[in-house]
Amino acid sequence: MGSPVYDCLIYNGLVLTMAPGAMPLAHGYVAVAGGKIAAVGQTDTLQDLPAARERLDAQGALLLPGLVNTHCHAPMVWFRGLADDLPLQQWLTEFIFPAEGAWLDADKVYRGTLLAAAEMIRGGITTVADGYFYEAAVRQALSDAGLRAVVAQGVVDFPAPGVPDPTRNLAVAAEFLDTGADYPDRLTSAVFCHSPYTCGPETLQKAKDLTRGRGVPFFLHLAETREEAASLKRRTGRSPGAYLDHLGLLDELTVAVHAVWLSPGDQELLALRQVKVSHCPESNLKLAAGVAPIPALLKLGVTVGLGTDGAASNNNLDLWGEMSLTARLHKVWGRDPTLMPAAQVVALATREGAQVLGLGETTGTLTPGKAADLIVVDVNQPHLTPLYDPYSHLVYAARAADVRHVMVGGRWLLSDRRFTTLDWPALAASVRDQCRDLAAFCRQLRPHP
C-alpha cells in the first residue's frame, strides 16, 4: 500500500502544538484528513513531503491551534459603543436591557452573530462559548459561519428578548437543548444563567439540572463586581462561591465567568469542586469591576480560559488583546514580573480554554486525532521581526490582523485573509442599514450634548 493522501498539508511553518511539554517544531508540518489532524512533524525528517490534495507553504508563519473564546455575547456587537464609561449596573439597567428589549428580534440576533463571527474568525478564534437570548438564531449563525461553539440559552427571572414570559425561561432553555441534535456535532447546546442577582435560587437549581442531566456546561456570571458580592452576602449570608455551593451548582461542568470578587475560601471551593473559570480582563477593567485572582486560582489547580465578553463591554472580540492584558495586568497587580509568562497565557487561550468548555478531547492542541482547528499567523512583518520566542511574540506583539488563515474541522474559514463562509460586503451593508433605527433609539436613551 502507498503512503496516505491527506486532504491538506501545511508545511514549512514554526509549529506550536500546545500539547503539554511539547517544544516548537521548526520546519514543521501538519497533515489534515477527514476534518482531523492526521500527522504532525518536521519536514527535515522526511525524504519527501507527504501527498496531499492541497498544500500550503507556511514559510515565515506560526502554525498553532485556533484560539478559544470561553465567554461571549455575540449579538451584542450591535451595542458596541452604545454606552461607555459607566458602572456595570447603570450600564445594564439604563441602556443595555432597554435596548435589548425594545429593538432585538431573532433576525437581528442572527445578523449580529454573523458580524461577531466575522470578527472572531478574522482574529483567529475557532471556538467560542456564547450565552444570550434568541440563542437558536445564534446557533444557526455560528453553524453557517463554520465555527465550533458551545451555545447557551440565556435565563433570567424577568422578561427577556425572545422570552417575554419569565415563567417560561426554563421551558425555553429545555426546548433549546432538545433541538441541539439537529446541528453539526461542532455545536454544543448549553444553558447560561445570567447571574445570582438576576436568577433566583430555584431557577438556578432547575437550570443546572437541565445541563447536568445532559452532561453539558452550565455558565453564569459570578462575583463580577464588589457590589454584587456584597449584596449577595447581605441577602443570603454567604459569599458568592459558598452560595452556589449551598445550591448544589458547583461541579466540573460549571463555568464561572469573571470570578473577580472571590474570597480565599471561595477560590478553594471552586478548586475543590473542579469549577472552570472564564477570565475576561478587558471587560473587567473597562467596567472597573476589578482584577480576578487568576494566579491564585491557577496555583490551586483551577482550569482557566480567556474570554472577550460582549462587544458592548469590551468593545471588541479580540483574544490577542485579552492575552496581552492578561500577561501584563497580573504582573503589575501582583508586583511580580514572573507571573503569567507568555507560554502559559497562550495555553489559556488554546488548550486550557478547550478544557474549560469540555472540549479538551476535541480541540485545543495540534494532536493527531483531534479536530483540525488551527490558525496560521504571519510573522514576516516589521513588528514581529526578529523572532526569538514565538510565545512572546504571540502575547506581547501580535495582533488579530496578523492571522492569515483559519481552519475549523478541516475547512478553511479564512484563506489568505479572505472569508470563505461569509459574504462580508453584503453582511456589512446589511448591518449598517439595520443599525440606523437602533441609533435613533439610543439617542433617546442618551442624547448627545
XYZ file of C-alpha atoms in Angstrom:
449
model
C 0.000 0.000 0.000
C 1.208 3.518 -0.764
C 1.523 6.459 1.588
C -1.742 8.094 2.650
C -3.040 11.025 0.642
C -4.027 13.832 3.003
C -6.715 16.404 2.369
C -4.368 19.246 3.282
C -0.705 19.597 4.177
C 0.523 22.787 5.840
C 4.308 22.822 5.942
C 7.433 24.932 6.453
C 5.971 26.803 9.430
C 7.042 27.017 13.056
C 4.508 24.679 14.676
C 3.297 25.208 18.241
C 1.218 22.146 19.067
C 0.379 23.477 22.565
C 0.427 19.912 23.873
C 1.758 19.880 27.460
C 5.554 19.854 27.452
C 5.846 19.966 23.657
C 8.568 22.088 22.071
C 8.082 24.279 18.981
C 8.733 22.421 15.733
C 10.900 24.337 13.259
C 10.192 23.488 9.611
C 7.066 21.817 10.904
C 4.073 20.385 9.133
C 0.507 19.460 9.991
C -1.400 16.987 7.837
C -5.202 17.048 7.800
C -7.556 14.248 6.761
C -11.272 13.819 7.296
C -11.526 17.039 9.281
C -8.968 15.858 11.828
C -5.258 16.237 12.392
C -3.648 13.159 10.877
C 0.046 13.836 11.463
C 2.393 16.459 12.922
C 6.142 16.565 12.440
C 9.163 18.259 10.888
C 9.746 18.313 7.172
C 13.516 17.955 7.505
C 12.966 14.432 8.859
C 11.131 13.406 5.678
C 12.636 12.293 2.408
C 9.651 13.713 0.521
C 6.613 15.723 1.509
C 3.509 13.565 2.043
C 0.975 13.513 -0.764
C -1.938 15.906 -0.256
C -4.812 17.277 -2.308
C -3.960 20.766 -1.066
C -0.643 22.158 0.102
C 0.035 25.402 1.946
C 3.576 26.684 2.364
C 3.678 28.386 5.783
C 7.187 29.787 5.438
C 7.501 32.861 7.671
C 4.481 31.907 9.759
C 3.482 30.304 13.043
C 1.053 27.398 12.991
C -0.894 26.825 16.199
C -4.304 25.713 17.480
C -7.171 28.094 16.922
C -7.966 30.404 19.812
C -10.794 29.521 22.207
C -13.081 32.316 23.412
C -14.654 30.970 26.602
C -17.215 33.755 27.073
C -19.042 35.926 24.575
C -22.404 37.556 23.956
C -22.047 37.596 20.173
C -25.198 39.542 19.190
C -24.157 42.409 21.448
C -21.911 43.654 18.654
C -24.991 45.712 17.788
C -24.400 47.679 21.013
C -20.690 48.327 20.511
C -20.118 51.891 21.722
C -23.754 52.325 22.783
C -22.947 53.266 26.367
C -19.373 53.503 27.564
C -17.700 54.778 30.717
C -20.483 53.741 33.093
C -20.753 51.490 36.165
C -21.998 47.973 35.400
C -25.468 48.250 36.951
C -26.210 51.636 35.378
C -24.883 50.378 32.040
C -27.168 47.334 32.209
C -30.372 48.809 33.592
C -30.409 52.193 31.838
C -29.029 51.231 28.437
C -28.391 47.583 27.590
C -31.557 45.981 28.979
C -33.847 48.667 27.463
C -32.136 48.457 24.064
C -32.329 44.675 24.035
C -35.993 44.643 24.986
C -37.101 47.310 22.525
C -35.003 46.515 19.487
C -33.805 42.923 19.251
C -35.514 40.142 17.351
C -34.359 36.782 16.023
C -33.242 38.156 12.652
C -31.142 40.902 14.233
C -29.598 38.388 16.610
C -28.736 36.178 13.635
C -27.126 39.014 11.678
C -25.341 40.358 14.725
C -23.903 36.924 15.387
C -22.651 36.708 11.802
C -20.904 40.043 12.335
C -19.376 38.745 15.563
C -18.337 35.545 13.795
C -16.578 37.570 11.110
C -14.639 39.491 13.741
C -13.700 36.333 15.615
C -12.691 34.373 12.525
C -10.599 37.305 11.315
C -8.794 37.242 14.665
C -8.103 33.507 14.758
C -10.864 32.360 17.110
C -12.048 28.902 16.094
C -14.154 28.020 19.152
C -16.496 30.273 21.104
C -18.832 29.903 24.075
C -21.823 32.179 23.652
C -24.590 32.991 26.111
C -27.525 35.172 25.124
C -31.201 35.244 24.110
C -32.784 34.129 20.834
C -29.952 31.654 21.109
C -31.402 29.400 18.414
C -30.608 32.222 15.981
C -27.101 32.461 17.439
C -26.648 28.730 16.976
C -27.781 28.903 13.357
C -25.455 31.812 12.594
C -22.418 30.132 14.154
C -23.283 26.951 12.275
C -23.474 28.882 8.997
C -20.180 30.647 9.735
C -18.439 27.320 10.391
C -17.199 27.979 13.926
C -17.013 25.428 16.712
C -19.177 26.639 19.575
C -20.846 25.997 22.886
C -24.113 27.886 22.544
C -26.028 28.598 25.757
C -29.604 29.820 26.042
C -29.845 32.740 28.436
C -32.041 32.543 31.539
C -33.206 35.420 33.768
C -36.193 35.861 36.073
C -37.691 38.827 34.224
C -38.921 39.399 30.655
C -36.072 38.961 28.188
C -35.638 39.104 24.407
C -37.482 36.118 22.967
C -38.811 35.147 26.409
C -41.428 37.791 27.307
C -42.955 35.483 29.924
C -40.245 34.749 32.519
C -42.232 31.796 33.852
C -41.228 30.039 30.619
C -37.500 30.762 30.893
C -36.607 27.178 31.822
C -39.022 25.680 29.301
C -37.402 27.729 26.539
C -33.971 26.572 27.703
C -35.113 22.938 27.718
C -36.541 23.277 24.203
C -33.275 24.797 23.064
C -31.298 21.872 24.468
C -33.664 19.356 22.906
C -33.159 20.785 19.405
C -29.364 20.749 19.641
C -29.133 17.347 17.981
C -30.336 18.921 14.727
C -26.990 20.708 14.337
C -23.450 19.564 13.480
C -21.512 17.999 16.334
C -19.169 21.008 16.426
C -22.053 22.853 18.117
C -22.823 22.042 21.760
C -26.052 23.380 23.261
C -25.957 24.531 26.891
C -27.553 26.953 29.394
C -26.388 30.353 30.641
C -27.944 31.761 33.817
C -27.086 35.442 33.761
C -26.149 35.734 37.443
C -27.245 35.033 41.026
C -28.803 38.513 41.164
C -30.996 38.052 38.066
C -31.924 34.415 38.752
C -33.492 33.173 41.966
C -32.267 30.034 43.721
C -34.967 27.786 42.255
C -34.228 28.987 38.735
C -30.510 28.415 39.229
C -31.041 24.890 40.535
C -33.503 23.870 37.826
C -31.303 25.308 35.095
C -28.332 23.396 36.465
C -30.433 20.231 36.499
C -31.168 20.711 32.784
C -27.474 20.735 31.953
C -26.402 18.124 34.482
C -28.792 15.594 33.007
C -27.332 16.140 29.552
C -23.680 16.424 30.526
C -23.227 19.902 29.032
C -21.746 23.095 30.526
C -23.643 25.458 32.812
C -22.490 29.089 32.593
C -23.131 32.063 34.845
C -21.586 35.411 35.721
C -20.153 35.146 39.216
C -18.812 37.819 41.570
C -18.163 40.274 38.745
C -18.242 43.362 40.962
C -17.613 44.134 44.610
C -21.166 45.468 44.936
C -22.608 42.228 43.567
C -20.638 40.109 46.030
C -21.539 42.371 48.961
C -25.226 42.417 48.033
C -25.315 38.631 47.797
C -23.693 38.373 51.218
C -26.291 40.714 52.728
C -29.138 38.836 51.076
C -28.044 35.246 51.712
C -25.420 35.445 54.434
C -22.991 33.652 52.129
C -20.108 34.566 49.831
C -20.677 34.008 46.082
C -18.914 30.653 45.945
C -20.475 29.407 49.176
C -23.939 30.439 47.969
C -23.639 28.492 44.725
C -22.226 25.515 46.569
C -25.152 25.655 49.001
C -27.468 25.408 45.980
C -25.538 22.449 44.583
C -24.370 24.279 41.476
C -20.619 23.774 41.689
C -19.102 20.889 39.755
C -16.782 20.172 36.823
C -19.410 21.275 34.267
C -19.944 24.720 35.793
C -18.150 27.661 34.177
C -17.885 30.722 36.431
C -17.466 33.830 34.291
C -15.434 36.750 35.669
C -14.936 35.343 39.208
C -13.384 38.619 40.330
C -14.514 39.066 43.935
C -13.811 35.624 45.327
C -12.711 35.197 48.927
C -9.804 32.805 49.565
C -12.419 30.317 50.747
C -14.364 30.717 47.502
C -11.203 30.137 45.499
C -10.508 26.914 47.356
C -14.127 25.840 46.925
C -14.001 26.328 43.158
C -10.830 24.266 43.032
C -12.331 21.519 45.198
C -15.456 21.270 43.019
C -13.408 21.445 39.778
C -15.315 24.510 38.589
C -13.900 26.153 35.463
C -13.292 29.910 35.172
C -13.549 32.276 32.214
C -11.267 35.299 32.644
C -12.371 38.451 30.775
C -9.823 41.104 31.759
C -10.621 43.804 29.191
C -14.294 43.891 30.126
C -13.443 43.782 33.837
C -11.137 46.772 33.500
C -13.455 48.823 31.300
C -16.322 48.410 33.775
C -13.952 48.898 36.738
C -15.141 45.550 38.066
C -11.752 44.593 39.448
C -8.943 42.128 38.827
C -9.737 38.426 39.081
C -7.342 36.353 41.251
C -6.175 34.265 38.306
C -2.636 33.433 39.521
C -4.100 32.225 42.825
C -6.753 30.142 41.062
C -4.159 28.578 38.776
C -1.966 27.762 41.756
C -4.942 25.937 43.288
C -5.360 23.912 40.101
C -8.439 25.653 38.695
C -8.762 25.390 34.907
C -8.925 28.909 33.437
C -9.616 30.116 29.917
C -9.838 33.567 28.362
C -12.978 35.326 27.166
C -13.800 38.551 25.397
C -17.239 39.083 26.964
C -19.560 41.004 24.627
C -18.523 43.813 22.320
C -20.779 46.179 24.279
C -18.470 45.993 27.279
C -15.081 45.342 25.681
C -15.526 46.780 22.868
C -14.057 44.097 20.596
C -13.914 40.322 20.250
C -10.130 40.123 20.081
C -8.384 37.432 22.125
C -4.962 38.834 21.235
C -5.778 41.851 23.368
C -7.016 39.584 26.155
C -3.765 37.603 26.051
C -1.607 40.708 26.183
C -3.626 42.248 29.002
C -3.706 39.001 30.985
C 0.081 38.808 30.987
C 0.661 42.471 31.797
C -2.197 43.043 34.239
C -1.322 40.273 36.651
C 2.350 41.232 36.657
C 1.614 44.764 37.792
C -1.271 43.762 40.078
C 0.897 41.168 41.795
C 4.015 43.341 41.536
C 5.812 40.307 40.133
C 7.105 40.241 36.521
C 7.329 36.444 36.582
C 3.558 35.999 36.881
C 1.619 34.790 33.835
C 4.522 34.058 31.463
C 3.739 34.215 27.760
C 3.669 30.460 27.104
C 1.173 29.980 29.929
C -1.070 32.720 28.555
C -1.082 31.157 25.074
C -2.081 27.890 26.742
C -5.019 29.647 28.435
C -6.161 30.903 25.028
C -5.960 27.458 23.414
C -5.589 24.188 25.328
C -6.947 25.358 28.670
C -9.842 27.207 27.068
C -10.894 23.997 25.359
C -10.786 22.240 28.730
C -12.986 24.947 30.259
C -15.663 24.218 27.656
C -15.448 20.452 27.986
C -13.820 20.177 24.561
C -10.327 19.160 25.613
C -10.579 15.824 23.819
C -11.754 17.555 20.645
C -9.681 20.691 20.158
C -7.104 22.991 21.768
C -3.890 21.243 20.673
C -2.444 20.139 17.351
C -2.538 16.461 18.225
C -3.305 13.602 15.816
C -6.914 12.562 16.210
C -8.188 15.966 17.310
C -10.221 18.278 15.110
C -8.220 20.261 12.597
C -8.888 23.633 14.254
C -5.823 25.738 13.518
C -4.551 29.143 12.531
C -1.593 30.419 10.542
C -0.092 33.657 11.880
C 2.100 35.738 9.575
C 5.250 36.758 11.461
C 7.111 38.064 8.410
C 6.273 41.628 9.414
C 8.200 44.540 10.937
C 6.503 44.389 14.343
C 7.222 40.646 14.606
C 10.861 40.752 13.497
C 13.235 39.370 14.714
C 11.688 36.222 16.172
C 13.353 34.601 19.172
C 10.467 33.329 21.279
C 7.189 32.633 19.438
C 5.127 32.697 22.640
C 6.476 36.141 23.490
C 5.502 37.456 20.069
C 2.001 35.984 20.273
C 1.308 37.632 23.630
C 3.254 40.899 23.533
C 3.475 41.865 19.860
C 0.980 40.046 17.630
C -2.480 41.313 16.783
C -5.615 39.995 15.115
C -4.633 41.353 11.698
C -1.609 39.031 11.700
C -3.846 35.974 11.271
C -3.673 34.836 7.652
C -5.519 31.509 7.557
C -8.135 29.910 9.826
C -9.354 26.308 9.681
C -12.107 24.586 11.677
C -12.682 20.867 11.333
C -10.518 20.729 8.229
C -12.443 23.521 6.478
C -10.918 26.897 5.725
C -12.967 29.764 7.177
C -10.319 32.349 6.329
C -7.954 31.866 3.406
C -5.247 34.448 2.826
C -7.293 36.872 4.966
C -10.449 36.312 2.871
C -13.643 34.863 4.304
C -14.803 31.627 2.728
C -18.117 31.126 4.563
C -19.288 34.721 4.917
C -20.213 37.358 2.331
C -18.585 40.264 4.125
C -19.645 43.123 1.800
C -23.301 42.043 1.931
C -23.174 41.464 5.688
C -21.568 44.841 6.363
C -24.151 46.640 4.225
C -26.998 44.854 5.997
C -25.654 45.708 9.451
C -25.146 49.364 8.599
C -28.672 49.579 7.228
C -30.286 47.889 10.244
C -28.428 49.884 12.869
C -29.979 53.209 11.835
C -33.130 52.679 13.878
C -31.030 51.433 16.801
C -29.013 54.635 16.642
C -32.232 56.661 16.845
C -33.385 54.648 19.859
C -30.003 55.115 21.525
C -30.214 58.881 21.134
C -33.416 58.788 23.193
C -31.595 56.906 25.948
C -28.553 59.146 25.982
C -28.866 62.268 23.846
C -25.619 63.705 22.607
C -24.699 67.088 24.097
